[in-house]
Coordinates of C-alpha atoms in Angstrom, one line a residue:
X18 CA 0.0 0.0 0.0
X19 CA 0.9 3.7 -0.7
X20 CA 1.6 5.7 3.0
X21 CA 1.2 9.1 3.1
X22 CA 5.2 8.9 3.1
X23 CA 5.8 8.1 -0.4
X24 CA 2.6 8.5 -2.0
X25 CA 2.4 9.3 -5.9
X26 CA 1.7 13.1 -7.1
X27 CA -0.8 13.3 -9.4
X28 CA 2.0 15.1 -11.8
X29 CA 4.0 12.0 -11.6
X30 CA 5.9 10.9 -15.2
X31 CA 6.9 8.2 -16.2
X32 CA 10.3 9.0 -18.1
X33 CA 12.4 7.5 -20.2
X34 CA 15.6 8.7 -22.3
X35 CA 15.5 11.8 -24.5
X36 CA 13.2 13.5 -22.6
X37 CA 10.6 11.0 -23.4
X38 CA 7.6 11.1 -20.5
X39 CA 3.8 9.3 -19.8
X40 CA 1.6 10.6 -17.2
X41 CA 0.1 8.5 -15.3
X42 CA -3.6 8.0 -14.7
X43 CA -5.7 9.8 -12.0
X44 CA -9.6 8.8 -12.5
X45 CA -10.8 5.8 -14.4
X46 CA -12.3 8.2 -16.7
X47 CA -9.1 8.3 -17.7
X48 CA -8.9 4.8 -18.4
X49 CA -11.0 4.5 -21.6
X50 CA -9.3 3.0 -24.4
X51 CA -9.3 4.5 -27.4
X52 CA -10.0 1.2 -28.9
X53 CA -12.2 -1.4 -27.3
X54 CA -10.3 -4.5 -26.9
X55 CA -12.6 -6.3 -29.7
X56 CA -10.6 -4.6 -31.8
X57 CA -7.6 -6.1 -31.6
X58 CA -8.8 -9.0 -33.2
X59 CA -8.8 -8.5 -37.1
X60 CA -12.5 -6.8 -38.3
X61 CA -15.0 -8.0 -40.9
X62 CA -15.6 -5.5 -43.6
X63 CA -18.9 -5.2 -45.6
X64 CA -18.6 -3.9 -49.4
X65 CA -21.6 -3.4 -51.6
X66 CA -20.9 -3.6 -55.4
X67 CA -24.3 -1.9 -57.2
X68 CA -24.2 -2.3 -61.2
X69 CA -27.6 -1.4 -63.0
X70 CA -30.1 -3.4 -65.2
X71 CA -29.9 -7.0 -64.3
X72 CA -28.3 -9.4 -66.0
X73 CA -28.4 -12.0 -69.2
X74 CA -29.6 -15.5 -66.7
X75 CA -28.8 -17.5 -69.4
X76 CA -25.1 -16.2 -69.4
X77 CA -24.6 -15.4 -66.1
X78 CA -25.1 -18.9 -64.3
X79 CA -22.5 -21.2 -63.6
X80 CA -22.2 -24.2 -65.5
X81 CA -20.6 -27.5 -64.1
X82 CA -21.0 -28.8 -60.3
X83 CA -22.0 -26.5 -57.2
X84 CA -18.1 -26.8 -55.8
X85 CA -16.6 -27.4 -59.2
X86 CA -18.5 -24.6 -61.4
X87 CA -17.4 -22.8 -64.6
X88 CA -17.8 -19.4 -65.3
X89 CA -19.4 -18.4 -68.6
X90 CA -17.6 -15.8 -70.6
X91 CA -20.0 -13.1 -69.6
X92 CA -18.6 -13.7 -65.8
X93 CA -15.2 -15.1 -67.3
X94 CA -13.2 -11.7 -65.8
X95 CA -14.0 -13.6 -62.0
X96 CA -12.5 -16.7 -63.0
X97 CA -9.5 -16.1 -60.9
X98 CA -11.5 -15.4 -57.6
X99 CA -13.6 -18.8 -58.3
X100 CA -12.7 -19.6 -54.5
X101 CA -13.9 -16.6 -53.1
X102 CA -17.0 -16.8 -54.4
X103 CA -20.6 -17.8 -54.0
X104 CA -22.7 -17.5 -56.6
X105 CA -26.4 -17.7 -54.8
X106 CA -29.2 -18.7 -57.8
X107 CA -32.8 -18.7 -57.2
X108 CA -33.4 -15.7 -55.0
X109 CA -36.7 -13.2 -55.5
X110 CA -37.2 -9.8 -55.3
X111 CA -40.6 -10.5 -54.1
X112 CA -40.9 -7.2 -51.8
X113 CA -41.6 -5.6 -55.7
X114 CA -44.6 -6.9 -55.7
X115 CA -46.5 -4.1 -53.5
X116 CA -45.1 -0.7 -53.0
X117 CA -45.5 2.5 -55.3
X118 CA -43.3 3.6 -58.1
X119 CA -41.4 2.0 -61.2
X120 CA -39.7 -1.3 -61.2
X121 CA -36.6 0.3 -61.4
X122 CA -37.3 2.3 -58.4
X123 CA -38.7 -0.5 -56.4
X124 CA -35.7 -2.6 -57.2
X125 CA -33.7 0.2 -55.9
X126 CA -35.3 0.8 -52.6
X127 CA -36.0 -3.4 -52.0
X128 CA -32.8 -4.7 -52.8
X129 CA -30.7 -3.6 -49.8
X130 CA -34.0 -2.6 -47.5
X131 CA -36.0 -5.6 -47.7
X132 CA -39.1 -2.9 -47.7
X133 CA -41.0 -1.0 -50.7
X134 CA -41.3 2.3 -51.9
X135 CA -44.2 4.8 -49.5
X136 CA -46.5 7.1 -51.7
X137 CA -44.8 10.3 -52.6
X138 CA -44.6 12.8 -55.1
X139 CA -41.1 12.2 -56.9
X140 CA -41.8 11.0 -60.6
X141 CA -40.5 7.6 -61.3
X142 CA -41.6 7.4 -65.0
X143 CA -43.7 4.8 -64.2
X144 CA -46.0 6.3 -61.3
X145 CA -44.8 8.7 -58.3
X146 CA -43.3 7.7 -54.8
X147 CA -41.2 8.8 -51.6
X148 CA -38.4 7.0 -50.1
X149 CA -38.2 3.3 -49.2
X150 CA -40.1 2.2 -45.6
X151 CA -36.5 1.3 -43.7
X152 CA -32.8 0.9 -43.5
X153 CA -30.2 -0.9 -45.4
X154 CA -29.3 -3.7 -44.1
X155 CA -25.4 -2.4 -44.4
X156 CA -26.5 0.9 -42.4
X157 CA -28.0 -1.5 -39.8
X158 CA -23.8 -3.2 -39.8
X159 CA -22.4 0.0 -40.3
X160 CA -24.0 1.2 -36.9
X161 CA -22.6 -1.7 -34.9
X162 CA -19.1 -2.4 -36.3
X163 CA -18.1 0.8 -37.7
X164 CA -18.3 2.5 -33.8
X165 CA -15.6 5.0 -32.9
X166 CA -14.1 5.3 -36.8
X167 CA -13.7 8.2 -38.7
X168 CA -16.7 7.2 -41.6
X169 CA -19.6 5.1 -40.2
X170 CA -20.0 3.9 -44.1
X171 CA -18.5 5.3 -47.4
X172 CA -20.6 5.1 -50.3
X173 CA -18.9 6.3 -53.8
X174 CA -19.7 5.9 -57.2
X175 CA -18.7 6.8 -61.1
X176 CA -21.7 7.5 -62.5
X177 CA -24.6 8.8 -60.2
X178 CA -27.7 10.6 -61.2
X179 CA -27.5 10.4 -65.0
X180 CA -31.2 9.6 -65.2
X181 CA -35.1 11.5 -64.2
X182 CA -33.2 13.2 -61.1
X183 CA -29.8 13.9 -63.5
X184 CA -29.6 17.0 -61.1
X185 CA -27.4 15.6 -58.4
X186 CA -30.7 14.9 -56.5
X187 CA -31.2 11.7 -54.7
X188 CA -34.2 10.1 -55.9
X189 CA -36.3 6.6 -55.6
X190 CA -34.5 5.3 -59.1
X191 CA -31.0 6.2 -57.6
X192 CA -30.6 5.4 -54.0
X193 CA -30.2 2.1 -52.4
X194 CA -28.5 2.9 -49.0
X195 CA -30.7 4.3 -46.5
X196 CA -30.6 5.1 -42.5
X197 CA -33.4 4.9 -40.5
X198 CA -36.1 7.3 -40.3
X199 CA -35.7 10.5 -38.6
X200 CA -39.0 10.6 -38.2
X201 CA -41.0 7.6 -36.8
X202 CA -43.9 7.0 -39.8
X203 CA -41.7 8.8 -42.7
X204 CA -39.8 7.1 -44.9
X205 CA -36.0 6.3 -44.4
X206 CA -33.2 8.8 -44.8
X207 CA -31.4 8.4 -48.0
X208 CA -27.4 8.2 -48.3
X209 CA -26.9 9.6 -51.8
X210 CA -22.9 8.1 -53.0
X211 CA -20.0 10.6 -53.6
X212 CA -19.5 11.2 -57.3
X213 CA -16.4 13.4 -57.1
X214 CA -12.4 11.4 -56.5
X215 CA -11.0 14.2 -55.5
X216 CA -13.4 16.2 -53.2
X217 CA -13.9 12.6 -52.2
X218 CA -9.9 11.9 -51.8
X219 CA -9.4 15.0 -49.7
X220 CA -12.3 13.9 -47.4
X221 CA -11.3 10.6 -46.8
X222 CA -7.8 10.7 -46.3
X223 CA -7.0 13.7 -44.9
X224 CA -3.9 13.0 -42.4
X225 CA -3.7 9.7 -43.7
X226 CA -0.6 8.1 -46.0
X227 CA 1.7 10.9 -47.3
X228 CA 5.3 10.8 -47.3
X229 CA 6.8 7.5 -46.7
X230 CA 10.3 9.0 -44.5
X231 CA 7.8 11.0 -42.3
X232 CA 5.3 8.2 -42.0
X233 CA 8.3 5.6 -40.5
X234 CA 9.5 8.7 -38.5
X235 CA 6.5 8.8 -36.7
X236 CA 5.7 5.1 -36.6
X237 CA 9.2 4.3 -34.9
X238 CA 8.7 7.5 -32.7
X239 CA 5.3 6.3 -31.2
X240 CA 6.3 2.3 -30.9
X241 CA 9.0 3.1 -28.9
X242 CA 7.3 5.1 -26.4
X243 CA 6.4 2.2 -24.1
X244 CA 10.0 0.8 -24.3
X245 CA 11.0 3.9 -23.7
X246 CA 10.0 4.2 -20.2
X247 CA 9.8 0.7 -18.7
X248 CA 12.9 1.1 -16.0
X249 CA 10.8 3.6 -14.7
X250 CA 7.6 1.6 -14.5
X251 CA 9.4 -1.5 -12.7
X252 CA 10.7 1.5 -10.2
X253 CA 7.4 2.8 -9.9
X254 CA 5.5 -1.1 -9.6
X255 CA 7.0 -1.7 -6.0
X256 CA 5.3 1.4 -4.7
X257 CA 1.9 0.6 -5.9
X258 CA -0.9 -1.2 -4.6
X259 CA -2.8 -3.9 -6.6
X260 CA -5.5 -1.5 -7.3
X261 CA -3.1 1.0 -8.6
X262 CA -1.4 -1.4 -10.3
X263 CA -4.2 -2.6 -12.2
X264 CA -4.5 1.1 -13.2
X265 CA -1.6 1.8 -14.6
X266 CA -1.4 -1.3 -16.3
X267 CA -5.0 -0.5 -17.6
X268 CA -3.4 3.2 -18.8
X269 CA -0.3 1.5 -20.4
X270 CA -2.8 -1.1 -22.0
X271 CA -4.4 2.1 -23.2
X272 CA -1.2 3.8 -24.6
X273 CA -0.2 0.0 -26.6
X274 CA -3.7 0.2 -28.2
X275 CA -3.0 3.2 -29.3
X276 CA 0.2 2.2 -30.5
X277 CA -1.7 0.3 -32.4
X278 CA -3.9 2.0 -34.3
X279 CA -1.0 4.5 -35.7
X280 CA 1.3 1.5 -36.6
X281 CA -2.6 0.2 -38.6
X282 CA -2.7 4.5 -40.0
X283 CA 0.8 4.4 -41.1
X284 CA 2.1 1.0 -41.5
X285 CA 2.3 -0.7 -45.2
X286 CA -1.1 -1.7 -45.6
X287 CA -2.7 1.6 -44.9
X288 CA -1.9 4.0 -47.5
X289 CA -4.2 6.8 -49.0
X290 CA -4.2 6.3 -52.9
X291 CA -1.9 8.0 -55.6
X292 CA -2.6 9.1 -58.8
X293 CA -5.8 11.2 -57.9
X294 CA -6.1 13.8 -60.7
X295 CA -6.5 17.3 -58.7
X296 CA -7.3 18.9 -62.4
X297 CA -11.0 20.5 -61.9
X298 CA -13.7 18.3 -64.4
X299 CA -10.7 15.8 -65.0
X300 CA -13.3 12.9 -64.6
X301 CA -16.1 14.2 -66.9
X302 CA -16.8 14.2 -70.2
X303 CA -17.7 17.2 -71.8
X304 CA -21.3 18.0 -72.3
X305 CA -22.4 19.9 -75.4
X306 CA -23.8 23.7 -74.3
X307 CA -27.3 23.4 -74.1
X308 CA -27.3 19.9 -74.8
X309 CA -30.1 17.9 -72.4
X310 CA -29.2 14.5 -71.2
X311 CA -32.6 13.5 -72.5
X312 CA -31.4 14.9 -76.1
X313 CA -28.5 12.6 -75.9
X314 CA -30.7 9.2 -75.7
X315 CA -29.5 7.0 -78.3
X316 CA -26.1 8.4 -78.5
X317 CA -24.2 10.6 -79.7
X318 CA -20.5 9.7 -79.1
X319 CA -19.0 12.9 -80.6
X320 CA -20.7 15.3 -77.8
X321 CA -20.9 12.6 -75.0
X322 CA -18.8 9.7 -74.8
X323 CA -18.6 8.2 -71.5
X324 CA -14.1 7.8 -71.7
X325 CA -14.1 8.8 -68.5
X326 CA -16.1 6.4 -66.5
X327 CA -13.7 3.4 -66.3
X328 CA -11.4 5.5 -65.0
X329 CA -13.3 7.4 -62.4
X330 CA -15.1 3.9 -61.5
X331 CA -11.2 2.7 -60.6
X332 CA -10.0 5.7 -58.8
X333 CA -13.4 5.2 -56.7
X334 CA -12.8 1.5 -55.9
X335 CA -9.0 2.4 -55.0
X336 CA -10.4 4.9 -52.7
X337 CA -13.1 3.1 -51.0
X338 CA -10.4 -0.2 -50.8
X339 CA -7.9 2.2 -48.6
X340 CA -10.3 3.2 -46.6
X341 CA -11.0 0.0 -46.2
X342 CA -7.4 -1.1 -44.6
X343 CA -6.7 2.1 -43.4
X344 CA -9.6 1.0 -40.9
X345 CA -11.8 4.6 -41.5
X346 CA -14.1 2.8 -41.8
X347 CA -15.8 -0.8 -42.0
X348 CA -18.6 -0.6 -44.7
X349 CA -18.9 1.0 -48.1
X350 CA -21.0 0.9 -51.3
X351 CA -19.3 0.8 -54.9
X352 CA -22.8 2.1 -56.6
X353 CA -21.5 2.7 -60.7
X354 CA -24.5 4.3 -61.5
X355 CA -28.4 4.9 -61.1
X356 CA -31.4 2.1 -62.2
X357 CA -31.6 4.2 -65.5
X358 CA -28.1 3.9 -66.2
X359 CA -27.7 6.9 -68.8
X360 CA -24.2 7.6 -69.3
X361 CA -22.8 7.0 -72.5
X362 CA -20.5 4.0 -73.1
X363 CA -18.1 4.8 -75.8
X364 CA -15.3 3.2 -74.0
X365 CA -17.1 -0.2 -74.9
X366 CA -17.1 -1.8 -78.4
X367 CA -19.0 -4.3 -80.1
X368 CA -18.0 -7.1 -82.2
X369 CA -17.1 -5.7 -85.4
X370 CA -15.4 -3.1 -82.9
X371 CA -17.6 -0.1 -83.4
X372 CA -18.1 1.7 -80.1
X373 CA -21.5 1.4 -78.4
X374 CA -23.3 4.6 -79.0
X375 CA -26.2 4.2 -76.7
X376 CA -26.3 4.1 -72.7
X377 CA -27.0 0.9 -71.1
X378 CA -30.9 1.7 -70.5
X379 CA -31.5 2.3 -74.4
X380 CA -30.1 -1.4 -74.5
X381 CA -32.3 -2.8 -72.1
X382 CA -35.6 -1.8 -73.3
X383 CA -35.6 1.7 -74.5
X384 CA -34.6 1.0 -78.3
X385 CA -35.7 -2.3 -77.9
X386 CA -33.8 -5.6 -75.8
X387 CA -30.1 -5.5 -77.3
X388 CA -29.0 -8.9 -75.7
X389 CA -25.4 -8.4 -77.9
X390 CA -24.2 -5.2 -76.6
X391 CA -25.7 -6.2 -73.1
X392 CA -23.3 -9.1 -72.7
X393 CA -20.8 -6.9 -73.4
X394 CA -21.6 -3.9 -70.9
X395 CA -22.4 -7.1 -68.4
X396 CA -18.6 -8.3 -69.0
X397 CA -17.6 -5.0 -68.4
X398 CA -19.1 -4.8 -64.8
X399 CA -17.8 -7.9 -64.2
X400 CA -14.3 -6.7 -65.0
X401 CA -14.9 -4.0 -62.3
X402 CA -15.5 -6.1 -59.8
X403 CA -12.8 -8.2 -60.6
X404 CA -10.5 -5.4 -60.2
X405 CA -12.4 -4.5 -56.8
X406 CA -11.6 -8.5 -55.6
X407 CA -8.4 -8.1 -56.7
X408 CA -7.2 -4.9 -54.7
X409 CA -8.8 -6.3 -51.6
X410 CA -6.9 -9.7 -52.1
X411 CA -3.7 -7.6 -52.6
X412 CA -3.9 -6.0 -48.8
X413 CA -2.2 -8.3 -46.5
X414 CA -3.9 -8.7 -43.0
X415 CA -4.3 -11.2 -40.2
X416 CA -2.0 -14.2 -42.0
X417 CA -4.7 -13.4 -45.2
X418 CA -6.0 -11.1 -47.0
X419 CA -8.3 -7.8 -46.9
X420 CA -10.3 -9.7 -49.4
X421 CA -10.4 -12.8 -46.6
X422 CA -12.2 -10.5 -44.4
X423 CA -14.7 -9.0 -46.0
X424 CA -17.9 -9.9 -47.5
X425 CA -18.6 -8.2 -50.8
X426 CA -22.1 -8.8 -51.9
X427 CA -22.5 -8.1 -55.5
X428 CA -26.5 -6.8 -56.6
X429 CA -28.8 -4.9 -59.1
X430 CA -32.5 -3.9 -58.9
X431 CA -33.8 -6.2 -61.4
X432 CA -33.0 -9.4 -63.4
X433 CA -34.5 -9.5 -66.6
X434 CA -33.6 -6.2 -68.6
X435 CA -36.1 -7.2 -71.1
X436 CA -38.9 -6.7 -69.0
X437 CA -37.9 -6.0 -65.4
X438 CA -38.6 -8.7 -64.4
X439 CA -37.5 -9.4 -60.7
X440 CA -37.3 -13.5 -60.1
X441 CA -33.9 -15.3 -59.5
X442 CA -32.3 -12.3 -59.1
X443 CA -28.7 -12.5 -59.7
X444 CA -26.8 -12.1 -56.8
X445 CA -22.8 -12.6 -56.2
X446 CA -21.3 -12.8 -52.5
X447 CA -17.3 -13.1 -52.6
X448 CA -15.0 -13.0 -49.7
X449 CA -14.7 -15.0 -46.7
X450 CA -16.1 -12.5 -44.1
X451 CA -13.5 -13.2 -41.7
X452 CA -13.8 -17.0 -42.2
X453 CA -17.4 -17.3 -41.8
X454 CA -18.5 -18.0 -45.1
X455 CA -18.0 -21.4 -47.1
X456 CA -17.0 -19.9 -50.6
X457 CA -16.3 -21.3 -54.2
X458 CA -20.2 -22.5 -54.3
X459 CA -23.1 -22.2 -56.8
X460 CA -25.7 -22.1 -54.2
X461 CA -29.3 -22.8 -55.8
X462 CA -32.0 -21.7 -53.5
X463 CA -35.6 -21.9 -55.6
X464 CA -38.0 -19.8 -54.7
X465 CA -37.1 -18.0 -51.5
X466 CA -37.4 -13.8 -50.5
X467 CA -34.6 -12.3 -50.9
X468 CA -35.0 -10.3 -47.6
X469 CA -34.0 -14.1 -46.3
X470 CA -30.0 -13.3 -47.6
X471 CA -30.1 -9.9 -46.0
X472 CA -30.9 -12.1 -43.2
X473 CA -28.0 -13.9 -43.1
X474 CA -25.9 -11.2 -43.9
X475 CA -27.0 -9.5 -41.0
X476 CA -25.8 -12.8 -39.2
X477 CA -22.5 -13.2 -40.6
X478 CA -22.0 -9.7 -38.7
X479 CA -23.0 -11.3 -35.6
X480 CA -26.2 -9.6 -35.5
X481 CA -29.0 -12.4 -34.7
X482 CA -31.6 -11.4 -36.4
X483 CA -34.3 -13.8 -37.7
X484 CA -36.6 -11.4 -40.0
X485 CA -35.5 -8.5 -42.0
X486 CA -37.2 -5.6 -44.0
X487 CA -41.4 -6.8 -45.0
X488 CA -42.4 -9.3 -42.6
X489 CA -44.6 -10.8 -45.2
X490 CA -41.5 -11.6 -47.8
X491 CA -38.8 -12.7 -45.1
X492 CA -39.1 -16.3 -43.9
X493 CA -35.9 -16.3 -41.9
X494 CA -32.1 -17.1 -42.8
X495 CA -31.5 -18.1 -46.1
X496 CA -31.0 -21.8 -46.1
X497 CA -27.6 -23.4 -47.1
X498 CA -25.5 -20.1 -47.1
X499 CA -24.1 -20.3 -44.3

């Protein structure tokens, strides 16, 4: 026990050579970690990857066993992550069936709520309608694991708002993520993506990355601290009681988690993307002066061309993928454009290798169902997530990869581009979330909601729910996934 004789002043260091000091704690207050000890264990990660316009079925399933499956040309650019993948085949967007608004828009608002579109005034070209009637399921995770971070989610995209609400607006046909209601009874509070890389570049990573000298300056400066000063602790220890003890262990404990988190801010796996192109309008195409979106249907290549997209799409997946293992946060949305899809695709070619000169939408339905250039624009998404797996798997973390712990799940508001139709919706999961999901599966599930897999995605987060979004279209977890 401390006497009165040689009891510690509040002002006590401890110090160590250089100059180098700690002060020791006072109150518990004091105490709390700037980390919870939870997180010393290596986090899951959720990623949304959002491409418009559903896909070809016929082209995009697997052929070959459920463990043993081939990719189809369409989907060939994922050949190489066949292992991370599950390929889930049968799913329903049943929650479309009620609801206000166009298919599109439904889609939209269903796909990552579970819930439909309210009654509202916003013109869907295909009937009116508010906001969707509840979260995203990845706001519901963002909430839980993303604590204490810098960005509860991220959500980015390349090419945002191109359709009805081409004013920057968010909009029922160009929003999935959604918080709760602020209001109990109203609908849920839409999370429109960032379109710009570099406003979006200067948000994120301010402070983060930079020069590589100054970075392991101030990585060796703050590891040594502890070492620093530890013949001064074991001087200090004999004068302490256990309850002291325990609370300058508890302090010190504090300072290592700290540690910590700036080796995880500067170490080699966390570093803030290069290459980011500071030139104003570098990542748009030039628009015509008084030339209307709307004007532009069908295509035009020599006003609007669309170059820029691939590019843009990259630098966003770079940005939200070092974000990612820079821990600032645990959840984002890749979303490459709105359900009407209306930016111009000149950067794709067909196969006599003319470029495309419509958007994806006028080869869905608007000019008529174009299944020819729609495998095409379909390969192309799939290269994009490619390269997303593929920067993920290149972060080394926890004796893996970032890729290992994270679960990317891969969606659109529709299936059948033809029609809209909204049945066996093709949805992609790939990852290994930490080591809770099975991968290298096509997983054929006839029939059920697909509220059911937002379900278990909720649980592969460790959140045990049973029901998601519509109580009438959830029946629980979705069987087999996990």
């Amino acid at each position: 026990m401390i006497t009165p004789h040689n009891r510690i002043h509040r002002r006590t260091l401890l110090r160590g050579a250089g100059g180098l000091a700690i002060g020791l704690p006072f109150l518990s207050a004091m105490l709390a970690p700037r980390r919870s000890h939870a997180d010393q264990t290596t986090p899951t990660r959720l990623l949304v990857f959002y491409t418009p316009g559903g896909t070809l079925l016929d082209k995009w399933r697997p052929t070959g066993a459920a463990n043993d499956f081939t990719l189809q040309p369409m989907l060939s650019p994922l050949t190489p992550f066949r292992d991370q993948l599950v390929i889930v085949d049968g799913i329903d967007l049943a929650i479309t069936k009620i609801g206000n608004g166009h298919p599109h828009s439904r889609g939209m608002a269903g796909v990552l709520t579970g819930q439909q579109l309210l009654p509202g005034t916003l013109n869907t070209n295909g009937g009116t309608a508010s906001f969707a009637d509840g979260p995203s399921v990845d706001q519901i995770i963002a909430a839980e694991i993303s604590k204490g971070l810098r960005f509860q989610s991220l959500e980015v995209s390349s090419g945002w708002s191109t359709g009805i609400s081409a004013g920057g607006q968010p909009h029922p046909g160009n929003i999935i993520n959604y918080q709760a209601a602020k209001v109990p009874g109203m609908p849920a509070t839409p999370v429109p993506p960032a379109t710009d890389p570099l406003n979006t570049f200067n948000r994120v990573f301010s402070g983060v990355g930079g020069d590589a000298t100054a970075n392991a300056r101030e990585l060796n400066w703050n590891t040594s601290i502890l070492d620093g000063v530890q013949d001064d602790f074991k001087r200090l220890i004999p004068q302490l009681g256990a309850e002291d003890r325990a609370k300058l262990e508890a302090h010190l404990s504090m300072i290592a988690e700290a540690e910590q988190g700036v080796k995880q801010v500067v170490g080699s796996t966390c570093k803030a993307p290069t290459g980011v192109d500071p030139t104003p309008g570098y990542y748009e195409d030039p628009i015509a002066t008084g030339v209307s979106r709307g004007e532009l249907d069908g295509g035009d290549a020599a006003i609007v061309t669309g170059m820029k997209v691939p590019l843009k799409g990259r630098v966003m997946t770079d940005l939200l993928v070092a974000s990612l293992a820079c821990d600032l946060t645990r959840v984002g949305t890749m979303q490459w454009s709105d359900s009407e899809a209306k930016f111009m695709l000149g950067f794709l070619n067909d196969s006599s290798g003319q470029s495309l000169k419509d958007h994806h939408h006028g080869y869905q339905h608007d000019r008529g169902f174009q299944p020819e250039a729609l495998e095409i624009i379909y390969h192309f998404y799939a290269q994009q997530l490619a390269y997303l797996l593929q920067k993920l798997s290149a972060v080394g973390e926890g004796g893996g990869t970032l890729l290992d712990n994270t679960l990317v799940l891969a969606v659109s508001e529709l299936q059948a581009p033809a029609d809209h139709g909204q049945t066996n919706m093709p949805f992609i999961l790939a990852g290994k979330a930490g080591g809770k999901l099975a991968t290298q599966r096509h997983l054929k599930v006839p029939s059920q909601p697909h509220n059911n897999l937002l379900v278990s995605v909720l649980n592969l987060f460790g959140l045990p729910a049973q029901k998601f979004g519509h109580a009438d279209y959830c029946t629980g977890p979705l069987a087999g996934l996990v």
